[in-house]
Tab-separated table of N, CA and C in Angstrom:
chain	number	residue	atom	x	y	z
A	1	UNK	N	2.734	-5.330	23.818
A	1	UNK	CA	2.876	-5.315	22.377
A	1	UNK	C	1.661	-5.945	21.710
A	2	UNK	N	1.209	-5.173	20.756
A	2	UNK	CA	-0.133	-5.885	20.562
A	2	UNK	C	0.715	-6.380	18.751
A	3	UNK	N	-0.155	-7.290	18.119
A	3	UNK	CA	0.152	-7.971	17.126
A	3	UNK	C	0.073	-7.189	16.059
A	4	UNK	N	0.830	-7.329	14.772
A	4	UNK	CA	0.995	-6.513	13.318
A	4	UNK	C	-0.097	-6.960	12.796
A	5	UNK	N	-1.346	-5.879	12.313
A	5	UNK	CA	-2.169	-6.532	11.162
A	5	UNK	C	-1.424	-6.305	9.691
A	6	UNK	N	-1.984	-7.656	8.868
A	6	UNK	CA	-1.638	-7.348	7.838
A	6	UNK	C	-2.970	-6.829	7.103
A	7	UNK	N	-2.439	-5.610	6.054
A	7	UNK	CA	-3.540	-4.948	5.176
A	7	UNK	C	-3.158	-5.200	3.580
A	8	UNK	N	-4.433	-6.149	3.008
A	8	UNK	CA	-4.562	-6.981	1.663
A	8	UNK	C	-5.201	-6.127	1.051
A	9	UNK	N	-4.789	-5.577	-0.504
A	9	UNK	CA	-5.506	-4.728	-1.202
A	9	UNK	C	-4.920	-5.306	-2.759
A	10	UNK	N	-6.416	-5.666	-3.106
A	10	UNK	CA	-6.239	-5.376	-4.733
A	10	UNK	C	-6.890	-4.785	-5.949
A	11	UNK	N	-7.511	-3.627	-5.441
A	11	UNK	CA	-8.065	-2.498	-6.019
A	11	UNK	C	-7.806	-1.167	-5.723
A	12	UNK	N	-8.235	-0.570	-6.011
A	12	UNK	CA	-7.870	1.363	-6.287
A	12	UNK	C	-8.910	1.532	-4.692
A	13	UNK	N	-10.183	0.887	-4.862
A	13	UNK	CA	-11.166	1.183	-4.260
A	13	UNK	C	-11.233	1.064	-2.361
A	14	UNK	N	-9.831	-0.092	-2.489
A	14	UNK	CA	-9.146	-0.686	-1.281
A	14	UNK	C	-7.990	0.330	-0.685
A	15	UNK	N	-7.734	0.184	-1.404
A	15	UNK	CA	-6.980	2.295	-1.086
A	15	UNK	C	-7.136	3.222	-0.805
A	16	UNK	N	-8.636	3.390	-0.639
A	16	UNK	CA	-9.324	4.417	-0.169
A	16	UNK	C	-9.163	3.903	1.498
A	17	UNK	N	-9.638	3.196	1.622
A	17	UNK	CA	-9.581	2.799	3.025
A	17	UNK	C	-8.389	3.409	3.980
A	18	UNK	N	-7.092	3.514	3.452
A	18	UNK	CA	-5.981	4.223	4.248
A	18	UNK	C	-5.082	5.450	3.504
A	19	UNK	N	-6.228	6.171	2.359
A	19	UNK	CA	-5.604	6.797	2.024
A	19	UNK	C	-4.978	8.154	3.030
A	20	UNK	N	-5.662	8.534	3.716
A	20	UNK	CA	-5.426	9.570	4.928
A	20	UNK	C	-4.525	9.188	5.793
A	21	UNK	N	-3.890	7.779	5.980
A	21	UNK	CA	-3.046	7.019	7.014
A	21	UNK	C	-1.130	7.592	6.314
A	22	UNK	N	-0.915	7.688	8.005
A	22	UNK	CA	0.449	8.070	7.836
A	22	UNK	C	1.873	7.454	8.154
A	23	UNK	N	1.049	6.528	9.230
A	23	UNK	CA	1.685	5.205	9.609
A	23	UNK	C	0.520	4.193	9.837
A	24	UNK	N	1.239	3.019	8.803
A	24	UNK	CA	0.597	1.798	9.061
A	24	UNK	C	0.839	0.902	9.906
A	25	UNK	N	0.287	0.552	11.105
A	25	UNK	CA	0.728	-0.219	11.705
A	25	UNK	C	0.439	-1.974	11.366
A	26	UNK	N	1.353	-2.382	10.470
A	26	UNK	CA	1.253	-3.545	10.492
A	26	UNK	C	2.109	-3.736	8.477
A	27	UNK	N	1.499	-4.780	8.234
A	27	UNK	CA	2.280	-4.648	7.182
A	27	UNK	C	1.482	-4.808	5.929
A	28	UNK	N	1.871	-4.710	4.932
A	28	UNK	CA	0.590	-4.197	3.535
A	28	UNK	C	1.086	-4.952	2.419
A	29	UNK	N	0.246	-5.446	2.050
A	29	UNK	CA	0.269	-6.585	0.226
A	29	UNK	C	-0.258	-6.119	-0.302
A	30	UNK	N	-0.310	-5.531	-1.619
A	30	UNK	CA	-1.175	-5.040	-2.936
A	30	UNK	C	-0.458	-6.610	-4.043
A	31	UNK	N	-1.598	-7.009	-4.351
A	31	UNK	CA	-1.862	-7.806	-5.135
A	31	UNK	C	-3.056	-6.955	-6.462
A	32	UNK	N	-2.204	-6.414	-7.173
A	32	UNK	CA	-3.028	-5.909	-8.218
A	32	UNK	C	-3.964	-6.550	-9.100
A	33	UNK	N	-3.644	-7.060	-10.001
A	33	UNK	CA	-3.704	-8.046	-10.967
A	33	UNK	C	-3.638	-7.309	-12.113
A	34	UNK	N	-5.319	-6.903	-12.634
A	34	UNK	CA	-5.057	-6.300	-13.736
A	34	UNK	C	-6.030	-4.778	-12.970
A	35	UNK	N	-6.527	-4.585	-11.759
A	35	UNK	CA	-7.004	-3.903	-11.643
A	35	UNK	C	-6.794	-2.677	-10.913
A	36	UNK	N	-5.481	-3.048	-10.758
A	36	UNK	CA	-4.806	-1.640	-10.018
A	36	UNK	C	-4.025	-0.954	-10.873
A	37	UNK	N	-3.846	-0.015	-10.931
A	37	UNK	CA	-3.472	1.695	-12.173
A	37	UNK	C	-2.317	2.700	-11.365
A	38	UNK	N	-2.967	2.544	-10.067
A	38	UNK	CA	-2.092	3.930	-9.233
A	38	UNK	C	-2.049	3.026	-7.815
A	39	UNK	N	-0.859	4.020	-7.368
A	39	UNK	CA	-0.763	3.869	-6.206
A	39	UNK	C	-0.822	5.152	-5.291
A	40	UNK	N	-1.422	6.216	-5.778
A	40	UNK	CA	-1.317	7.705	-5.453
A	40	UNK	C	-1.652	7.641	-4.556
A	41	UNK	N	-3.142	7.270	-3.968
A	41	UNK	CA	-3.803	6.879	-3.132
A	41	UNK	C	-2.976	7.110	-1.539
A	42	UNK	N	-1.347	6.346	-1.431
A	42	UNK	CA	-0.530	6.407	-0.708
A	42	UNK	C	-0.156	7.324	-0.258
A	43	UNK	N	-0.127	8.237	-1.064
A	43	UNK	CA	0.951	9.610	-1.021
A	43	UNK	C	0.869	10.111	0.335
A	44	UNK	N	0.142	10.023	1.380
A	44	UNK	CA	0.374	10.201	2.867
A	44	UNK	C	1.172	9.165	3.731
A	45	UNK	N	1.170	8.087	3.331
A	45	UNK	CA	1.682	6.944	3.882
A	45	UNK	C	3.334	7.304	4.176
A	46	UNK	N	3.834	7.288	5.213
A	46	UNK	CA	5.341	7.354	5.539
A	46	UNK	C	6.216	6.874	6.533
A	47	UNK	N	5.364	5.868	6.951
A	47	UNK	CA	5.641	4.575	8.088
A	47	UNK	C	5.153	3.597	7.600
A	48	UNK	N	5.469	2.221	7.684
A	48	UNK	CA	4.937	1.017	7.788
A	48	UNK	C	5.808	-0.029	8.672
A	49	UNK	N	5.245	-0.435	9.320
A	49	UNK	CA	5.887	-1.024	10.660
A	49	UNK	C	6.156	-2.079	10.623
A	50	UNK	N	5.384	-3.178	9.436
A	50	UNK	CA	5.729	-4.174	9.159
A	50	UNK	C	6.516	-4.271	7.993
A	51	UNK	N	5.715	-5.151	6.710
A	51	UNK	CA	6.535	-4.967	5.258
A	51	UNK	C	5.954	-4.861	4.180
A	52	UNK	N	6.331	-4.384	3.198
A	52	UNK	CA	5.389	-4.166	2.394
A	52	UNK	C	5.924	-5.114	0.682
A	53	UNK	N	4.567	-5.442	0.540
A	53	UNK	CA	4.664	-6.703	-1.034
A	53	UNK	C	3.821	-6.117	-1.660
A	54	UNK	N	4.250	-6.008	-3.399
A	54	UNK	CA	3.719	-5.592	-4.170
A	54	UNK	C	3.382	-6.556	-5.669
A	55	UNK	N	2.759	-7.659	-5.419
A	55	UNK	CA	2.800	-8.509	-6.699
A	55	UNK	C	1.816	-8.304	-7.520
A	56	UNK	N	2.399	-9.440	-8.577
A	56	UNK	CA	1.114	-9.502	-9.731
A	56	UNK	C	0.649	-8.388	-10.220
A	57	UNK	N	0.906	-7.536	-9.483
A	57	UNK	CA	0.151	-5.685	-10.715
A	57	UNK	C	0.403	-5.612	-11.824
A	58	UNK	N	0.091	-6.054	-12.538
A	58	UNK	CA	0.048	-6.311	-13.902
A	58	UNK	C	0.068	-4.617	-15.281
A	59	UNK	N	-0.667	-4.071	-14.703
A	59	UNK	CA	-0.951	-2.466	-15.310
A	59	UNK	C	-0.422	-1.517	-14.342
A	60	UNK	N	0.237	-1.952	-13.331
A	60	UNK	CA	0.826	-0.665	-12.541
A	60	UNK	C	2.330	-0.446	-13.434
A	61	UNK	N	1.761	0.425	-13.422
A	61	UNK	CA	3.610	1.121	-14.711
A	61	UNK	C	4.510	2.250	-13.568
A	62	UNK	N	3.966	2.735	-12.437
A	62	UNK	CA	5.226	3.611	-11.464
A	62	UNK	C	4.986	3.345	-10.256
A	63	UNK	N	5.635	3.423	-9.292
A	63	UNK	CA	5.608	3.637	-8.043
A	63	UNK	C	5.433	4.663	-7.204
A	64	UNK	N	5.375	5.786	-8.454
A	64	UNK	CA	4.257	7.296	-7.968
A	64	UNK	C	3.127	6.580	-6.867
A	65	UNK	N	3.661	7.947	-5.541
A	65	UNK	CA	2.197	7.606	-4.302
A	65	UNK	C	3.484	6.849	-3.314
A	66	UNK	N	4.237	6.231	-3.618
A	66	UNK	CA	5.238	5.954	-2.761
A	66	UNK	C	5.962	6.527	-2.002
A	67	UNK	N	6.554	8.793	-2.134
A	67	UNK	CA	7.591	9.254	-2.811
A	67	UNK	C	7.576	9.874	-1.116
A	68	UNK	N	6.526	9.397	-0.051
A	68	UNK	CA	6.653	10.030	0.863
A	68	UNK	C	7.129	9.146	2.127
A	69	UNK	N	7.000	7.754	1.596
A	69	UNK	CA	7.609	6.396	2.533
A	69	UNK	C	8.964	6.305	2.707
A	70	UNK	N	8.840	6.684	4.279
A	70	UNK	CA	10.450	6.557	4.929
A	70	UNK	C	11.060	5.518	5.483
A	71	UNK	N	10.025	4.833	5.740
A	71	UNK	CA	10.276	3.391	6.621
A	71	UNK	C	9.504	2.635	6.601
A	72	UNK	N	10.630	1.217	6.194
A	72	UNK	CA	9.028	-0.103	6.266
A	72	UNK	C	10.087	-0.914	6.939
């Protein structure tokens, strides 16, 4: 068993990084603040193996980009 990374994002630009990912192995924090807008970015994402936290997003108004996550 190898260990859960956790993946820290608080930009749009940090999203790019797994936008193509379909399972995450490990678990994911978006800490927005004021600079995250979307979460579309996701819309492939449909595993996460660990857990997923979504604070402080301050200007995120939907959870559009989510609509394909089956399991966290």
């Amino acid at each position: 068993n190898s260990p859960l990374n956790t993946y820290y994002f608080n930009n749009e630009a940090g999203l790019d990084t797994i936008k193509n990912c379909e399972v995450l192995n490990g678990s994911l924090i978006i800490q927005g603040d004021y600079s995250l807008t979307s979460l579309e970015k996701l819309s492939n994402l449909r595993h996460i193996s660990g857990y997923m936290v979504i604070l402080d997003s301050h200007i995120l108004n939907t959870l559009n980009g989510l609509q394909n996550l089956e399991h966290i």
